Tab-separated table of C-alpha atoms and ligand atoms in Angstrom:
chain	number	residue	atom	x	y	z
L	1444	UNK	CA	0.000	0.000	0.000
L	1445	UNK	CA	1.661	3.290	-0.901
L	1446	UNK	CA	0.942	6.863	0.341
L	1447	UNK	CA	-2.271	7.605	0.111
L	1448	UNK	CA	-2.681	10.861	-2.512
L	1449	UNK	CA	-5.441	12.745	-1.010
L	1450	UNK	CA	-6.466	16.211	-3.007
L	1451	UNK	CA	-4.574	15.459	-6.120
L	1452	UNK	CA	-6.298	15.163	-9.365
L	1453	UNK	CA	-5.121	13.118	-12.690
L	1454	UNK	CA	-5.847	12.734	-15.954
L	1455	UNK	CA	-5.879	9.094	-17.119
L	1456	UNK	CA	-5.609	8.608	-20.713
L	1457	UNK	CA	-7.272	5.476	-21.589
L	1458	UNK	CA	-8.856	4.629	-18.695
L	1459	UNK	CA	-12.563	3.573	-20.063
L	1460	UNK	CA	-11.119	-0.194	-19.966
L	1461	UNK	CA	-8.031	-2.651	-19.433
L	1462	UNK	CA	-4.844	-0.845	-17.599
L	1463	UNK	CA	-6.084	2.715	-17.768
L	1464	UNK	CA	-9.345	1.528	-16.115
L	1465	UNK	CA	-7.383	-0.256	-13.630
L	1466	UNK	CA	-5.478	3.015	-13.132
L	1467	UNK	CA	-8.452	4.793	-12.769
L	1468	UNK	CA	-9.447	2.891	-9.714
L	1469	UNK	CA	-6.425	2.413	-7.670
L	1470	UNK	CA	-5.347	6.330	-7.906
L	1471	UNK	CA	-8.956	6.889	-7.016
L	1472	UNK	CA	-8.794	4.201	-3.993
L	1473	UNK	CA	-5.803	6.624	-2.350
L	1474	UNK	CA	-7.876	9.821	-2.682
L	1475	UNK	CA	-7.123	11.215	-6.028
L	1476	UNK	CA	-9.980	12.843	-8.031
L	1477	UNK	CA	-9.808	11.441	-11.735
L	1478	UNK	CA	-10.541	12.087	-14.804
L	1479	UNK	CA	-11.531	9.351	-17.079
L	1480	UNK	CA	-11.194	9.258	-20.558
L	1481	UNK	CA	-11.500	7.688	-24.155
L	1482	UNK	CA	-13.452	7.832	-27.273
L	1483	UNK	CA	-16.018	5.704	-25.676
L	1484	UNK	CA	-18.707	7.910	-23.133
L	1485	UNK	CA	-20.648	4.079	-22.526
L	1486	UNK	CA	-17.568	2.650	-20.739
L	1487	UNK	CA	-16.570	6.203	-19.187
L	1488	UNK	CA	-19.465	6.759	-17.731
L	1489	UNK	CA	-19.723	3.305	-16.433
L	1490	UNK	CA	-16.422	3.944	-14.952
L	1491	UNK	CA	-17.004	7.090	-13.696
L	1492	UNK	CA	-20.320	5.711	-11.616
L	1493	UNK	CA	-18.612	2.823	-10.539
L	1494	UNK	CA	-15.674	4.651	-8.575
L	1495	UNK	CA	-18.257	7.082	-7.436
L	1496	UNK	CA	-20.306	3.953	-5.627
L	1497	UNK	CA	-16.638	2.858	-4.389
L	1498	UNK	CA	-16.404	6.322	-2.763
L	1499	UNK	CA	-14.296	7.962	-5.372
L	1500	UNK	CA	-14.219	11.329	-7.302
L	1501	UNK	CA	-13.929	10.480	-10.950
L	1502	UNK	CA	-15.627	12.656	-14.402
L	1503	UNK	CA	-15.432	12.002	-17.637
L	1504	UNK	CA	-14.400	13.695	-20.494
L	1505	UNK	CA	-14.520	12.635	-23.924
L	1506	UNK	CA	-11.797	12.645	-26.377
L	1507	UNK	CA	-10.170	11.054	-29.367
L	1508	UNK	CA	-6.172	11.508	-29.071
L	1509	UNK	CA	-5.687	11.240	-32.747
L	1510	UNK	CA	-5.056	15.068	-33.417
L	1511	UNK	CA	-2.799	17.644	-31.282
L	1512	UNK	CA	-5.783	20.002	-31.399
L	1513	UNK	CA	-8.324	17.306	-29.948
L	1514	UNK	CA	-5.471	16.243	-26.949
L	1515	UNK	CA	-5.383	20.061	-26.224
L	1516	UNK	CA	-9.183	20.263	-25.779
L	1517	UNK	CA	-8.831	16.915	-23.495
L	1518	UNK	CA	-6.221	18.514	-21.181
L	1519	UNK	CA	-8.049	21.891	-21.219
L	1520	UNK	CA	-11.108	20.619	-20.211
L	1521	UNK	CA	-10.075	18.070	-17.558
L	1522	UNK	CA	-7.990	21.045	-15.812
L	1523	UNK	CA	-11.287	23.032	-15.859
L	1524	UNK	CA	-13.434	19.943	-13.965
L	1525	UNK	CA	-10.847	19.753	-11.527
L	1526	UNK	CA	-9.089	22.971	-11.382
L	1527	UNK	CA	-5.297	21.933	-11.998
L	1528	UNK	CA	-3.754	18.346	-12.612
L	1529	UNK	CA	-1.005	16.940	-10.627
L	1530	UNK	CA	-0.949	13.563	-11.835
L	1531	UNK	CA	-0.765	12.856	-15.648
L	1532	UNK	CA	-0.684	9.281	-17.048
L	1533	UNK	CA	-0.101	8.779	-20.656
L	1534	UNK	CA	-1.740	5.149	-20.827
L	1535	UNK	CA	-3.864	5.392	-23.834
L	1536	UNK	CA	-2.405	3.230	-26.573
L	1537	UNK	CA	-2.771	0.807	-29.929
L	1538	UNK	CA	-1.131	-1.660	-30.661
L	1539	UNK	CA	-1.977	-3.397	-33.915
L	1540	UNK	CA	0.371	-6.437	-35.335
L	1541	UNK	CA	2.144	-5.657	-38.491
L	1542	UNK	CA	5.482	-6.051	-39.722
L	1543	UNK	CA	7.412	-3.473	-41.665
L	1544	UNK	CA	5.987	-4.493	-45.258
L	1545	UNK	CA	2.532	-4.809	-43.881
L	1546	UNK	CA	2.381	-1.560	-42.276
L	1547	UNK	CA	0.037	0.897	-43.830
L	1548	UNK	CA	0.591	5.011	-43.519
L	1549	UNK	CA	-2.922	4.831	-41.614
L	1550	UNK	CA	-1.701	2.184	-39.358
L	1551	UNK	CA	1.336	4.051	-38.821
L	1552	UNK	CA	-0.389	7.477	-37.968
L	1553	UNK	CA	-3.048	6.283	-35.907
L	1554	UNK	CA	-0.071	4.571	-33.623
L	1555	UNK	CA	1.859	7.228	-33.324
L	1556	UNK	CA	-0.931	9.891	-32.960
L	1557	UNK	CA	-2.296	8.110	-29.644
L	1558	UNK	CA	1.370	6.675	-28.594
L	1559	UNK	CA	3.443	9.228	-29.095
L	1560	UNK	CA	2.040	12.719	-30.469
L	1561	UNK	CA	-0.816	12.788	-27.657
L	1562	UNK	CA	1.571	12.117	-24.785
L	1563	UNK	CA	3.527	14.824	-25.982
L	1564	UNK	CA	0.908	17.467	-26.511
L	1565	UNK	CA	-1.112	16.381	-23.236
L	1566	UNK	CA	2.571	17.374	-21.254
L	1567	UNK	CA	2.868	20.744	-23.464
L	1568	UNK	CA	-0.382	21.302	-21.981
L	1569	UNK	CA	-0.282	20.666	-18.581
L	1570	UNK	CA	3.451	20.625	-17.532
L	1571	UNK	CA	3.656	24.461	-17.212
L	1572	UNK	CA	0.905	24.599	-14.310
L	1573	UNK	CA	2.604	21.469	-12.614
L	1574	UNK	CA	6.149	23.635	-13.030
L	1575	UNK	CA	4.780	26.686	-11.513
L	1576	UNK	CA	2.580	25.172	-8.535
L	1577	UNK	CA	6.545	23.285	-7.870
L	1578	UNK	CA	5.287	19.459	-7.893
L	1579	UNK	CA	3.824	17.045	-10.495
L	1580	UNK	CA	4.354	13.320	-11.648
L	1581	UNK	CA	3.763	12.115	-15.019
L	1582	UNK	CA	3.652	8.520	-15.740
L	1583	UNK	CA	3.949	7.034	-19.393
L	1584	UNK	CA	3.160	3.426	-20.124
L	1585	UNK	CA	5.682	1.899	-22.456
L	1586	UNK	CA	5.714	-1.806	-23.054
L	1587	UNK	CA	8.318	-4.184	-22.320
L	1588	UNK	CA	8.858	-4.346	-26.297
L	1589	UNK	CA	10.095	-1.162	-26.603
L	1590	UNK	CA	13.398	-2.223	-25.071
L	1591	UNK	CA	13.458	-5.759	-27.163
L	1592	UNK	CA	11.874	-4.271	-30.372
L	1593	UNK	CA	8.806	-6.644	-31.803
L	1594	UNK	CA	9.397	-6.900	-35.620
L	1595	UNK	CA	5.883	-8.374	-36.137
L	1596	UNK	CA	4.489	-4.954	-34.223
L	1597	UNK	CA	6.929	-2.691	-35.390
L	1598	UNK	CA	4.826	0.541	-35.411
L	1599	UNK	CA	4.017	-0.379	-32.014
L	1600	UNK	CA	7.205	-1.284	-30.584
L	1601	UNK	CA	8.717	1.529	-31.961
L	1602	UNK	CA	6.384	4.228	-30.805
L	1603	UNK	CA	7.151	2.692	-27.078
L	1604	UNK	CA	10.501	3.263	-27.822
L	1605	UNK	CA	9.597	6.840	-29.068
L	1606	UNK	CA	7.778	7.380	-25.746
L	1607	UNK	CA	10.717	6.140	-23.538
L	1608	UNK	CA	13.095	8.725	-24.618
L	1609	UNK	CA	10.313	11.037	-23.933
L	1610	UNK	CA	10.119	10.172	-20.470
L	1611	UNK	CA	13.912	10.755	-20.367
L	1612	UNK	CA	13.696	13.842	-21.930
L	1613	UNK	CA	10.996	15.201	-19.867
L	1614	UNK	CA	12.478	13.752	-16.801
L	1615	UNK	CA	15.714	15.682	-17.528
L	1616	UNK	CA	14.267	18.711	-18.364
L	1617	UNK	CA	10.754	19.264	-15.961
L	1618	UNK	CA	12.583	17.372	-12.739
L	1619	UNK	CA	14.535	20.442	-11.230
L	1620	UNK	CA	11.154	22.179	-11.259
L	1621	UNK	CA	9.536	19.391	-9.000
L	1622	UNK	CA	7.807	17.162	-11.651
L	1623	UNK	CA	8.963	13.420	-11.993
L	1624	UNK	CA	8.627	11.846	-14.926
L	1625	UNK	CA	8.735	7.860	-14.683
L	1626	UNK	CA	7.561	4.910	-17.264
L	1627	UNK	CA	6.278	1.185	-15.872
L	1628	UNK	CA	6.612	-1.092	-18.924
L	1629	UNK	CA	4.411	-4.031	-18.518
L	1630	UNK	CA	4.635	-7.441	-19.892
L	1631	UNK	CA	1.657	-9.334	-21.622
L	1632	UNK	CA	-1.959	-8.418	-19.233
L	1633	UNK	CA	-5.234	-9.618	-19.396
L	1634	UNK	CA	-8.014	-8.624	-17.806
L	1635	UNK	CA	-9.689	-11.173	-14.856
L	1636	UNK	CA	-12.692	-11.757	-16.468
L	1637	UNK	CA	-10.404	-12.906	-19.782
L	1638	UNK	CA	-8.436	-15.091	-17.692
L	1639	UNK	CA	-11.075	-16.694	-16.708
L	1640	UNK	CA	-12.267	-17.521	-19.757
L	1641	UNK	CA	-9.328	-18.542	-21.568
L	1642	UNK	CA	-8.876	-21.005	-18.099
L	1643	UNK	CA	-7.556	-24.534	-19.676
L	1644	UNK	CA	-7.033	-23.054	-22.950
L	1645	UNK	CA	-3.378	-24.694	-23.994
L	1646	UNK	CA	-3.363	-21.908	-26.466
L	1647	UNK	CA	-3.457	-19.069	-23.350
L	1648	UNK	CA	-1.238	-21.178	-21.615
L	1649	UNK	CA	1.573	-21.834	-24.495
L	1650	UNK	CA	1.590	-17.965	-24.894
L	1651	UNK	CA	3.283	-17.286	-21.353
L	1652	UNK	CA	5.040	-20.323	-20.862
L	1653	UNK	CA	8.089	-19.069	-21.308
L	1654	UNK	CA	7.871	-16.753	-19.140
L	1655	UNK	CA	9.629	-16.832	-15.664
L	1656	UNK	CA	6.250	-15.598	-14.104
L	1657	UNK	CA	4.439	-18.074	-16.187
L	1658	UNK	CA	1.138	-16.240	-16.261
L	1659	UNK	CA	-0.149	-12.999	-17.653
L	1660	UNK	CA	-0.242	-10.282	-14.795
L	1661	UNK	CA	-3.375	-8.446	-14.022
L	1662	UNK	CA	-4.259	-4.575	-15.074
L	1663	UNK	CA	-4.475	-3.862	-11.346
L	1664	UNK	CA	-0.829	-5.580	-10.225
L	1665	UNK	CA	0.693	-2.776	-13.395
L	1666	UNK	CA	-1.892	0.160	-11.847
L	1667	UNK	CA	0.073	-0.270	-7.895
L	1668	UNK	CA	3.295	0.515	-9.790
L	1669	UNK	CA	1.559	3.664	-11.808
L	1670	UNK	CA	0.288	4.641	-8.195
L	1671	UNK	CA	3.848	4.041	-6.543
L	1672	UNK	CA	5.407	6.095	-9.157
L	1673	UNK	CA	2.350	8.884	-8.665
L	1674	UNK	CA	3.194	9.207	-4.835
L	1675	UNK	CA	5.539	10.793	-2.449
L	1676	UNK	CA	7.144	7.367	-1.844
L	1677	UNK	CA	8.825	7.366	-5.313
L	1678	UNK	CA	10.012	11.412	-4.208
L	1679	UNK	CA	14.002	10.028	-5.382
L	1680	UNK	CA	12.412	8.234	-8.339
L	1681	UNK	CA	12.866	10.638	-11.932
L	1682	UNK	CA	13.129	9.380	-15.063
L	1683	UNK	CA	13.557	5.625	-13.820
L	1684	UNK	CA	11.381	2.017	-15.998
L	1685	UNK	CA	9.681	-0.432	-13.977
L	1686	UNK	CA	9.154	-3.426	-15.368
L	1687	UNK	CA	5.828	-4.912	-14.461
L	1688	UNK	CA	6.173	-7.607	-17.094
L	1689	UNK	CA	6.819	-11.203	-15.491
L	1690	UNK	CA	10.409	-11.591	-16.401
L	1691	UNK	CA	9.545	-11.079	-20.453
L	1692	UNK	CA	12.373	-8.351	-20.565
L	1693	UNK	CA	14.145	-10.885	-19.409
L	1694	UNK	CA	13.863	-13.536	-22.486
M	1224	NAP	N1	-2.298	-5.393	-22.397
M	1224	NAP	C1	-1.024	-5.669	-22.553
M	1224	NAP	O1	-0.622	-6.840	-22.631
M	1224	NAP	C2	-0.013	-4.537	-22.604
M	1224	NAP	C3	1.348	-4.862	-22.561
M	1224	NAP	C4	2.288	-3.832	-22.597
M	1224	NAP	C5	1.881	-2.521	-22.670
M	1224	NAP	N2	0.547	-2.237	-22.720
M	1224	NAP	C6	0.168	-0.818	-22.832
M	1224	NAP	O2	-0.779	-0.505	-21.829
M	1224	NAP	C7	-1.663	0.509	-22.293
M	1224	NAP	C8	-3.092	0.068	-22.089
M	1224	NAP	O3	-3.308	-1.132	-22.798
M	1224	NAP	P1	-4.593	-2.071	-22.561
M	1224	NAP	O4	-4.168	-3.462	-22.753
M	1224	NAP	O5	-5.279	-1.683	-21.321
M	1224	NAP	O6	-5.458	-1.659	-23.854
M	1224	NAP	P2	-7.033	-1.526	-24.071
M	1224	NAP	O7	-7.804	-2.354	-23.113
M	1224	NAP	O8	-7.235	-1.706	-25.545
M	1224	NAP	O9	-7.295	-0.001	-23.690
M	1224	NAP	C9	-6.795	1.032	-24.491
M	1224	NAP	C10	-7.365	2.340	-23.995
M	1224	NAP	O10	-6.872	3.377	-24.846
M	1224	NAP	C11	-7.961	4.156	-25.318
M	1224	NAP	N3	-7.704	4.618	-26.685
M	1224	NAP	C12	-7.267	3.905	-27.750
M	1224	NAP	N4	-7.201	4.687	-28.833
M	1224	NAP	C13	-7.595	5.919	-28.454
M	1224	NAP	C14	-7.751	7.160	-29.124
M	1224	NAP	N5	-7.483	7.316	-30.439
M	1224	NAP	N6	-8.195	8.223	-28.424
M	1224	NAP	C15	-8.482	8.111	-27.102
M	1224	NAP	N7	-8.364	6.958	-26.402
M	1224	NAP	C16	-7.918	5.888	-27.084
M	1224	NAP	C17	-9.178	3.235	-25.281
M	1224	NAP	O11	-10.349	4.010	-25.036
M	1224	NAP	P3	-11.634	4.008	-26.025
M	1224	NAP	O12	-11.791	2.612	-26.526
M	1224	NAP	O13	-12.744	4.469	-25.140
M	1224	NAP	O14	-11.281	4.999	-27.063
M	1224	NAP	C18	-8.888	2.370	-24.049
M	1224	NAP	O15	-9.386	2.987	-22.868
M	1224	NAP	C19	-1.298	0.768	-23.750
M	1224	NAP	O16	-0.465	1.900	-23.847
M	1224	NAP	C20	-0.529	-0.475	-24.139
M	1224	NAP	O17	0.374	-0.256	-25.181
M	1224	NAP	C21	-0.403	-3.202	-22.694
């Protein structure tokens, strides 16, 4: 259990399902007001109603991270619901399979646009205020192929790669001013419920066999380490990649 974060807000990108979602909850668990958010308002709102019944503070606000103007209007309007964000975490992401020769210039953009380009705009946007109030954390979610490289998802693993040297650039540059900038890479996640039903499938099993956790981790076990890195107990912690992943940076 880390520090609980009372009176901050964040700004979870992605959060209407799978990680982000999982985000969503825990930060809201230690006292942080959120704000949801994702193309779809269905799963937002279902989000948003379900940390309120858990005691939470959570809104929603719409967006679609595929321009710099729309991830503008997203930061703009979740500082105006809340009043200032002190937690950013760039988790929204897409990760299609392709290799090089199969990779289409729309493929391409739309990775990059939600991967890369909307982290970078969303901390244009709201670094400043976290600068001048003296304290911030912004937390990126890279991939433990962004290190290996995956030449079947080589938009994708590239783009993670992209976003880890922004997370060293950032930490760098935005540190002295108070605002630590972290990444947790996790390895291959599935959701409880999809666990479940892939129980006693060889197939399911096969896939994370080789891995020295031999099982795929849980959204909730990669949102603790998002949370840690959010929190006064990670105060010595800039620039730094955790590795929520089972071992698979390790093979
Ligand atoms: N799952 C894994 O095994 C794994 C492993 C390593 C790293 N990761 C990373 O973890 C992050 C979350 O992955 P996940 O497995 O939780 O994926 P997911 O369940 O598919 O969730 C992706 C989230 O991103 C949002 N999103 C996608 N495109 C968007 C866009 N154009 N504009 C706004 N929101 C958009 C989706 O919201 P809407 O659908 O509402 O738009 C959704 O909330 C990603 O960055 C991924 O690369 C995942």
């Amino acid at each position: 259990m880390t520090t609980p974060l009372n009176g901050k807000t964040a700004l979870v990108t992605g959060s209407t399902s799978g990680i982000g979602r999982a985000i969503a909850d825990v930060l809201a668990d230690r006292g942080v007001h959120v704000i949801v958010s994702g193309r779809s308002a269905e799963r937002g709102a279902q989000a948003v109603a379900e940390i309120r019944e858990a005691g939470g503070k959570a809104d929603f606000v719409q967006a679609d991270l595929s321009s710099a103007d729309s991830t503008r209007a997203l930061a703009q309007h979740a500082r105006s619901v809340t009043g200032r964000i002190d937690i950013l975490v760039n988790n929204a992401g897409v990760f299609p399979e392709g290799a090089t020769t199969e990779t289409t210039e729309e493929v391409f953009d739309a990775v990059y646009n939600t991967n890369v380009k909307a982290p970078l705009f969303l901390v244009a946007e709201l670094v400043p205020g976290m600068v001048e109030r003296g304290g911030g954390a912004i937390v990126n979610v890279s991939s433990f192929v962004a290190d290996k490289a995956a030449p079947d998802r080589i938009a994708y693993s590239s783009s993670k790669a992209a976003l880890d040297n922004l997370t060293k650039a950032w930490a760098k540059q935005y540190g002295p001013s108070g605002v630590r900038v972290n990444s947790v890479a996790p390895g291959p996640v599935l959701s409880e419920e999809i666990q479940a039903a892939a129980a006693g499938d060889p197939r399911t099993a096969a896939a994370v066999a080789h891995l020295p956790a031999r099982r795929f981790g849980l959204p909730r076990e990669i949102a603790e380490a998002v949370a840690y890195l959010a929190s006064e107990d990670a105060a010595f912690v800039h620039g730094a990649f955790l590795s929520v992943d089972g071992g698979a940076s390790l093979v």
